[in-house]
Amino acid sequence: MPDHPVAARAPEALFDLEEFLTPRPPEWVRRIGVFDLETTGIDVTRDRIVTAHVGVLDETGTVIEARSWLADPGVEIPHAAQAVHGISTAHARAHGRPAGEVVAEVSAALSELFASGTPVVAYNAPYDFSLLRHEAVRHAVAPIEHPSPVIDPLVLDKAFDTYRRGKRTLSVVAEHYRVVLEDAHEAAADAVAAGRLALALCERYGDRLPAAVAELHTNQIGWARSQAESLTEYFVRIGRIDPLDPVDGRWPIR
């Protein structure tokens, strides 16, 4: 008989300590939707969709589903917008599909993802979802009133690395987290990069993220509101905005 019976049983009780101490990634990383729009401008109530992308990534960031659209927005594409995404009015009119059809198909693709419980990543989500909603109303398409669950890497980055200096554009934040973004301001490239950025944020801050994506969605509502309040205080202090005109903190749609 061994002198230490407990020690004799120890091999059966051994476990991988490193695996035990490493936070497990939440279930939602296994399949995430991605969404991005390129448009005629930055006014979500008046501007129009030019290109759109909806796709799906797996937990490695590999694209497993992808669909892109080019729309004829029905209005002139300003030179400033064309300089960003490279689509001219002539090209959109010659090769783009009717805007109403594109809005309906993009809305349907997103609705299918939400209905399946798949979270959709959108960088600065209130811009894309708000503009899509206004486009839907404009073209008599049923709008997505309450997109959920949504993951916004911009909100997450501000929440977990609040005091980092510098811009928070997609290209800058992607570089910070070593996510490759080629062909910035192309809808598919931006959407995929945003999805991979969400995965990178999960890898870095996984121990601070809730396991349930519904809870993460709710948390981002509060984080976005707090971030807007902080930005409002800063802008008022430097005289950039009037205190009666605060930054809109509604998320993921305004």
mmCIF file of C-alpha atoms in Angstrom, residues 8-242:
data_model
loop_
_atom_site.group_PDB
_atom_site.id
_atom_site.type_symbol
_atom_site.label_atom_id
_atom_site.label_comp_id
_atom_site.label_asym_id
_atom_site.label_seq_id
_atom_site.Cartn_x
_atom_site.Cartn_y
_atom_site.Cartn_z
ATOM 1 C CA ALA A 8 -1.851 7.590 -5.533
ATOM 2 C CA ARG A 9 -5.188 8.810 -6.814
ATOM 3 C CA ALA A 10 -3.856 12.173 -7.954
ATOM 4 C CA PRO A 11 -3.150 11.234 -11.605
ATOM 5 C CA GLU A 12 -6.841 10.530 -12.108
ATOM 6 C CA ALA A 13 -7.706 13.991 -10.796
ATOM 7 C CA LEU A 14 -5.172 15.954 -12.823
ATOM 8 C CA PHE A 15 -6.455 18.601 -15.260
ATOM 9 C CA ASP A 16 -4.926 21.071 -17.651
ATOM 10 C CA LEU A 17 -4.290 24.068 -15.399
ATOM 11 C CA GLU A 18 -3.620 26.387 -18.331
ATOM 12 C CA GLU A 19 -6.926 25.433 -19.932
ATOM 13 C CA PHE A 20 -8.683 25.923 -16.593
ATOM 14 C CA LEU A 21 -7.236 29.405 -16.117
ATOM 15 C CA THR A 22 -7.779 30.572 -19.708
ATOM 16 C CA PRO A 23 -11.254 32.119 -20.118
ATOM 17 C CA ARG A 24 -13.353 30.207 -22.575
ATOM 18 C CA PRO A 25 -14.621 32.345 -25.440
ATOM 19 C CA PRO A 26 -18.370 32.927 -25.431
ATOM 20 C CA GLU A 27 -20.528 30.748 -27.672
ATOM 21 C CA TRP A 28 -21.407 33.629 -29.971
ATOM 22 C CA VAL A 29 -17.910 33.707 -31.501
ATOM 23 C CA ARG A 30 -18.590 30.465 -33.364
ATOM 24 C CA ARG A 31 -20.807 32.208 -35.895
ATOM 25 C CA ILE A 32 -21.136 35.960 -36.349
ATOM 26 C CA GLY A 33 -22.845 38.041 -38.977
ATOM 27 C CA VAL A 34 -21.172 41.124 -40.445
ATOM 28 C CA PHE A 35 -22.796 44.185 -41.989
ATOM 29 C CA ASP A 36 -21.617 47.394 -43.626
ATOM 30 C CA LEU A 37 -22.961 50.112 -45.910
ATOM 31 C CA GLU A 38 -21.242 52.606 -48.168
ATOM 32 C CA THR A 39 -23.464 55.571 -48.907
ATOM 33 C CA THR A 40 -23.960 58.960 -50.522
ATOM 34 C CA GLY A 41 -23.112 60.799 -47.298
ATOM 35 C CA ILE A 42 -23.245 60.763 -43.504
ATOM 36 C CA ASP A 43 -26.798 62.004 -42.854
ATOM 37 C CA VAL A 44 -28.726 58.855 -41.900
ATOM 38 C CA THR A 45 -32.098 60.502 -42.544
ATOM 39 C CA ARG A 46 -31.382 61.775 -46.064
ATOM 40 C CA ASP A 47 -28.465 59.869 -47.587
ATOM 41 C CA ARG A 48 -28.773 56.671 -49.597
ATOM 42 C CA ILE A 49 -27.176 53.253 -49.872
ATOM 43 C CA VAL A 50 -24.641 52.771 -52.661
ATOM 44 C CA THR A 51 -23.099 49.413 -51.678
ATOM 45 C CA ALA A 52 -23.897 46.923 -48.931
ATOM 46 C CA HIS A 53 -22.493 43.695 -47.568
ATOM 47 C CA VAL A 54 -23.930 41.042 -45.267
ATOM 48 C CA GLY A 55 -21.851 37.978 -44.449
ATOM 49 C CA VAL A 56 -21.058 35.350 -41.843
ATOM 50 C CA LEU A 57 -17.701 34.476 -40.242
ATOM 51 C CA ASP A 58 -16.702 31.491 -38.144
ATOM 52 C CA GLU A 59 -14.678 31.672 -34.932
ATOM 53 C CA THR A 60 -11.401 31.886 -36.868
ATOM 54 C CA GLY A 61 -12.584 34.898 -38.865
ATOM 55 C CA THR A 62 -13.018 32.836 -42.025
ATOM 56 C CA VAL A 63 -15.788 33.993 -44.338
ATOM 57 C CA ILE A 64 -18.381 31.237 -44.670
ATOM 58 C CA GLU A 65 -21.213 33.258 -46.233
ATOM 59 C CA ALA A 66 -21.068 36.507 -48.164
ATOM 60 C CA ARG A 67 -23.389 38.658 -50.204
ATOM 61 C CA SER A 68 -22.776 42.120 -51.632
ATOM 62 C CA TRP A 69 -25.018 44.626 -53.379
ATOM 63 C CA LEU A 70 -24.527 47.640 -55.624
ATOM 64 C CA ALA A 71 -27.512 49.992 -55.714
ATOM 65 C CA ASP A 72 -28.542 52.834 -57.949
ATOM 66 C CA PRO A 73 -29.385 55.270 -55.157
ATOM 67 C CA GLY A 74 -31.615 57.342 -57.399
ATOM 68 C CA VAL A 75 -29.695 60.532 -56.587
ATOM 69 C CA GLU A 76 -26.346 62.003 -57.496
ATOM 70 C CA ILE A 77 -23.434 60.575 -55.534
ATOM 71 C CA PRO A 78 -21.461 63.581 -54.269
ATOM 72 C CA HIS A 79 -17.809 63.782 -55.248
ATOM 73 C CA ALA A 80 -16.810 63.650 -51.578
ATOM 74 C CA ALA A 81 -18.589 60.320 -51.135
ATOM 75 C CA GLN A 82 -17.214 58.985 -54.424
ATOM 76 C CA ALA A 83 -13.707 59.839 -53.223
ATOM 77 C CA VAL A 84 -14.302 57.620 -50.175
ATOM 78 C CA HIS A 85 -15.795 54.478 -51.722
ATOM 79 C CA GLY A 86 -14.939 54.916 -55.396
ATOM 80 C CA ILE A 87 -18.452 54.517 -56.838
ATOM 81 C CA SER A 88 -19.552 57.216 -59.279
ATOM 82 C CA THR A 89 -23.105 58.186 -60.143
ATOM 83 C CA ALA A 90 -22.594 56.898 -63.701
ATOM 84 C CA HIS A 91 -21.311 53.534 -62.480
ATOM 85 C CA ALA A 92 -24.153 53.118 -60.003
ATOM 86 C CA ARG A 93 -26.757 53.953 -62.643
ATOM 87 C CA ALA A 94 -25.217 51.610 -65.205
ATOM 88 C CA HIS A 95 -24.564 48.634 -62.940
ATOM 89 C CA GLY A 96 -26.578 49.135 -59.762
ATOM 90 C CA ARG A 97 -29.901 47.517 -58.997
ATOM 91 C CA PRO A 98 -33.006 49.516 -58.014
ATOM 92 C CA ALA A 99 -32.528 50.874 -54.515
ATOM 93 C CA GLY A 100 -35.811 49.474 -53.216
ATOM 94 C CA GLU A 101 -34.825 45.924 -54.175
ATOM 95 C CA VAL A 102 -31.438 46.266 -52.510
ATOM 96 C CA VAL A 103 -32.938 47.675 -49.309
ATOM 97 C CA ALA A 104 -35.472 44.830 -49.181
ATOM 98 C CA GLU A 105 -32.827 42.137 -49.710
ATOM 99 C CA VAL A 106 -30.349 43.597 -47.212
ATOM 100 C CA SER A 107 -33.106 43.923 -44.610
ATOM 101 C CA ALA A 108 -34.227 40.340 -45.252
ATOM 102 C CA ALA A 109 -30.670 38.981 -44.959
ATOM 103 C CA LEU A 110 -30.163 40.737 -41.637
ATOM 104 C CA SER A 111 -33.569 39.682 -40.349
ATOM 105 C CA GLU A 112 -32.726 36.047 -41.072
ATOM 106 C CA LEU A 113 -29.529 36.315 -39.048
ATOM 107 C CA PHE A 114 -31.311 37.931 -36.119
ATOM 108 C CA ALA A 115 -34.115 35.364 -36.251
ATOM 109 C CA SER A 116 -31.542 32.571 -35.974
ATOM 110 C CA GLY A 117 -29.948 34.221 -32.947
ATOM 111 C CA THR A 118 -26.776 35.082 -34.863
ATOM 112 C CA PRO A 119 -25.202 38.319 -33.615
ATOM 113 C CA VAL A 120 -24.432 40.868 -36.306
ATOM 114 C CA VAL A 121 -21.249 42.922 -36.071
ATOM 115 C CA ALA A 122 -21.397 46.484 -37.363
ATOM 116 C CA TYR A 123 -18.748 49.098 -36.632
ATOM 117 C CA ASN A 124 -20.516 52.235 -35.376
ATOM 118 C CA ALA A 125 -23.766 50.308 -35.615
ATOM 119 C CA PRO A 126 -26.187 53.251 -35.197
ATOM 120 C CA TYR A 127 -25.020 54.711 -38.495
ATOM 121 C CA ASP A 128 -25.628 51.627 -40.636
ATOM 122 C CA PHE A 129 -28.822 50.435 -38.949
ATOM 123 C CA SER A 130 -30.356 53.915 -38.770
ATOM 124 C CA LEU A 131 -29.630 54.691 -42.407
ATOM 125 C CA LEU A 132 -31.003 51.286 -43.448
ATOM 126 C CA ARG A 133 -34.172 51.948 -41.468
ATOM 127 C CA HIS A 134 -34.740 55.317 -43.160
ATOM 128 C CA GLU A 135 -34.100 53.740 -46.552
ATOM 129 C CA ALA A 136 -36.625 51.014 -45.759
ATOM 130 C CA VAL A 137 -39.294 53.581 -44.895
ATOM 131 C CA ARG A 138 -38.430 55.542 -48.042
ATOM 132 C CA HIS A 139 -38.954 52.472 -50.252
ATOM 133 C CA ALA A 140 -41.962 51.016 -48.403
ATOM 134 C CA VAL A 141 -39.962 48.084 -47.049
ATOM 135 C CA ALA A 142 -40.655 46.750 -43.567
ATOM 136 C CA PRO A 143 -37.883 48.315 -41.450
ATOM 137 C CA ILE A 144 -35.824 46.543 -38.811
ATOM 138 C CA GLU A 145 -36.964 48.551 -35.801
ATOM 139 C CA HIS A 146 -35.040 46.741 -33.077
ATOM 140 C CA PRO A 147 -31.927 45.014 -34.479
ATOM 141 C CA SER A 148 -30.678 42.459 -31.948
ATOM 142 C CA PRO A 149 -28.285 40.982 -31.070
ATOM 143 C CA VAL A 150 -25.720 43.455 -32.373
ATOM 144 C CA ILE A 151 -22.012 43.685 -31.563
ATOM 145 C CA ASP A 152 -20.312 47.037 -32.115
ATOM 146 C CA PRO A 153 -16.495 46.924 -31.887
ATOM 147 C CA LEU A 154 -16.402 50.714 -31.551
ATOM 148 C CA VAL A 155 -18.470 50.592 -28.361
ATOM 149 C CA LEU A 156 -16.486 47.642 -27.009
ATOM 150 C CA ASP A 157 -13.119 49.279 -27.687
ATOM 151 C CA LYS A 158 -14.184 52.491 -25.948
ATOM 152 C CA ALA A 159 -15.555 50.510 -23.003
ATOM 153 C CA PHE A 160 -12.431 48.397 -22.452
ATOM 154 C CA ASP A 161 -9.683 50.849 -23.508
ATOM 155 C CA THR A 162 -11.352 54.099 -22.596
ATOM 156 C CA TYR A 163 -8.341 56.374 -22.241
ATOM 157 C CA ARG A 164 -6.307 55.339 -25.275
ATOM 158 C CA ARG A 165 -5.439 58.414 -27.305
ATOM 159 C CA GLY A 166 -6.018 58.747 -31.009
ATOM 160 C CA LYS A 167 -8.782 58.282 -33.513
ATOM 161 C CA ARG A 168 -11.291 55.440 -33.305
ATOM 162 C CA THR A 169 -11.968 54.933 -37.006
ATOM 163 C CA LEU A 170 -12.253 51.353 -38.199
ATOM 164 C CA SER A 171 -8.865 51.454 -39.928
ATOM 165 C CA VAL A 172 -7.079 52.865 -36.861
ATOM 166 C CA VAL A 173 -8.712 50.501 -34.378
ATOM 167 C CA ALA A 174 -8.194 47.496 -36.660
ATOM 168 C CA GLU A 175 -4.486 48.321 -36.870
ATOM 169 C CA HIS A 176 -4.310 48.650 -33.082
ATOM 170 C CA TYR A 177 -5.656 45.110 -32.667
ATOM 171 C CA ARG A 178 -3.587 43.792 -35.587
ATOM 172 C CA VAL A 179 -6.582 43.094 -37.793
ATOM 173 C CA VAL A 180 -5.820 43.396 -41.493
ATOM 174 C CA LEU A 181 -8.045 45.839 -43.376
ATOM 175 C CA GLU A 182 -7.373 45.995 -47.084
ATOM 176 C CA ASP A 183 -9.412 48.206 -49.389
ATOM 177 C CA ALA A 184 -10.925 50.321 -46.613
ATOM 178 C CA HIS A 185 -14.335 51.858 -47.368
ATOM 179 C CA GLU A 186 -15.305 48.915 -49.542
ATOM 180 C CA ALA A 187 -18.393 47.413 -47.892
ATOM 181 C CA ALA A 188 -17.261 43.767 -47.860
ATOM 182 C CA ALA A 189 -13.749 44.603 -46.663
ATOM 183 C CA ASP A 190 -15.027 46.854 -43.880
ATOM 184 C CA ALA A 191 -17.677 44.347 -42.783
ATOM 185 C CA VAL A 192 -15.220 41.451 -42.593
ATOM 186 C CA ALA A 193 -12.605 43.560 -40.807
ATOM 187 C CA ALA A 194 -15.207 44.647 -38.253
ATOM 188 C CA GLY A 195 -16.115 41.014 -37.640
ATOM 189 C CA ARG A 196 -12.488 40.008 -37.157
ATOM 190 C CA LEU A 197 -12.014 43.007 -34.889
ATOM 191 C CA ALA A 198 -14.921 41.797 -32.730
ATOM 192 C CA LEU A 199 -13.199 38.414 -32.454
ATOM 193 C CA ALA A 200 -9.896 40.100 -31.539
ATOM 194 C CA LEU A 201 -11.628 42.125 -28.830
ATOM 195 C CA CYS A 202 -13.230 38.959 -27.504
ATOM 196 C CA GLU A 203 -9.855 37.253 -27.381
ATOM 197 C CA ARG A 204 -8.302 40.142 -25.464
ATOM 198 C CA TYR A 205 -11.187 40.982 -23.146
ATOM 199 C CA GLY A 206 -13.064 37.692 -23.030
ATOM 200 C CA ASP A 207 -12.955 37.549 -19.241
ATOM 201 C CA ARG A 208 -14.905 40.830 -19.128
ATOM 202 C CA LEU A 209 -17.580 39.852 -21.633
ATOM 203 C CA PRO A 210 -20.806 38.091 -20.665
ATOM 204 C CA ALA A 211 -21.293 34.599 -22.066
ATOM 205 C CA ALA A 212 -24.792 35.418 -23.314
ATOM 206 C CA VAL A 213 -24.873 37.599 -26.407
ATOM 207 C CA ALA A 214 -28.247 39.052 -25.357
ATOM 208 C CA GLU A 215 -26.599 40.367 -22.186
ATOM 209 C CA LEU A 216 -23.717 41.786 -24.220
ATOM 210 C CA HIS A 217 -26.229 43.578 -26.452
ATOM 211 C CA THR A 218 -27.894 45.119 -23.395
ATOM 212 C CA ASN A 219 -24.555 46.138 -21.904
ATOM 213 C CA GLN A 220 -23.630 47.994 -25.067
ATOM 214 C CA ILE A 221 -26.800 50.088 -24.819
ATOM 215 C CA GLY A 222 -25.595 51.404 -21.476
ATOM 216 C CA TRP A 223 -21.977 51.746 -22.557
ATOM 217 C CA ALA A 224 -22.930 53.717 -25.665
ATOM 218 C CA ARG A 225 -25.103 56.053 -23.600
ATOM 219 C CA SER A 226 -22.289 56.647 -21.099
ATOM 220 C CA GLN A 227 -19.786 57.242 -23.895
ATOM 221 C CA ALA A 228 -22.076 59.807 -25.496
ATOM 222 C CA GLU A 229 -22.518 61.602 -22.168
ATOM 223 C CA SER A 230 -18.747 61.729 -21.674
ATOM 224 C CA LEU A 231 -18.203 63.009 -25.210
ATOM 225 C CA THR A 232 -20.907 65.629 -24.690
ATOM 226 C CA GLU A 233 -19.152 66.906 -21.560
ATOM 227 C CA TYR A 234 -15.865 67.160 -23.464
ATOM 228 C CA PHE A 235 -17.403 68.947 -26.467
ATOM 229 C CA VAL A 236 -19.208 71.423 -24.199
ATOM 230 C CA ARG A 237 -15.977 72.089 -22.295
ATOM 231 C CA ILE A 238 -14.060 72.959 -25.481
ATOM 232 C CA GLY A 239 -16.979 74.950 -26.885
ATOM 233 C CA ARG A 240 -17.689 72.637 -29.785
ATOM 234 C CA ILE A 241 -21.385 72.054 -29.021
ATOM 235 C CA ASP A 242 -24.147 73.668 -27.014
#
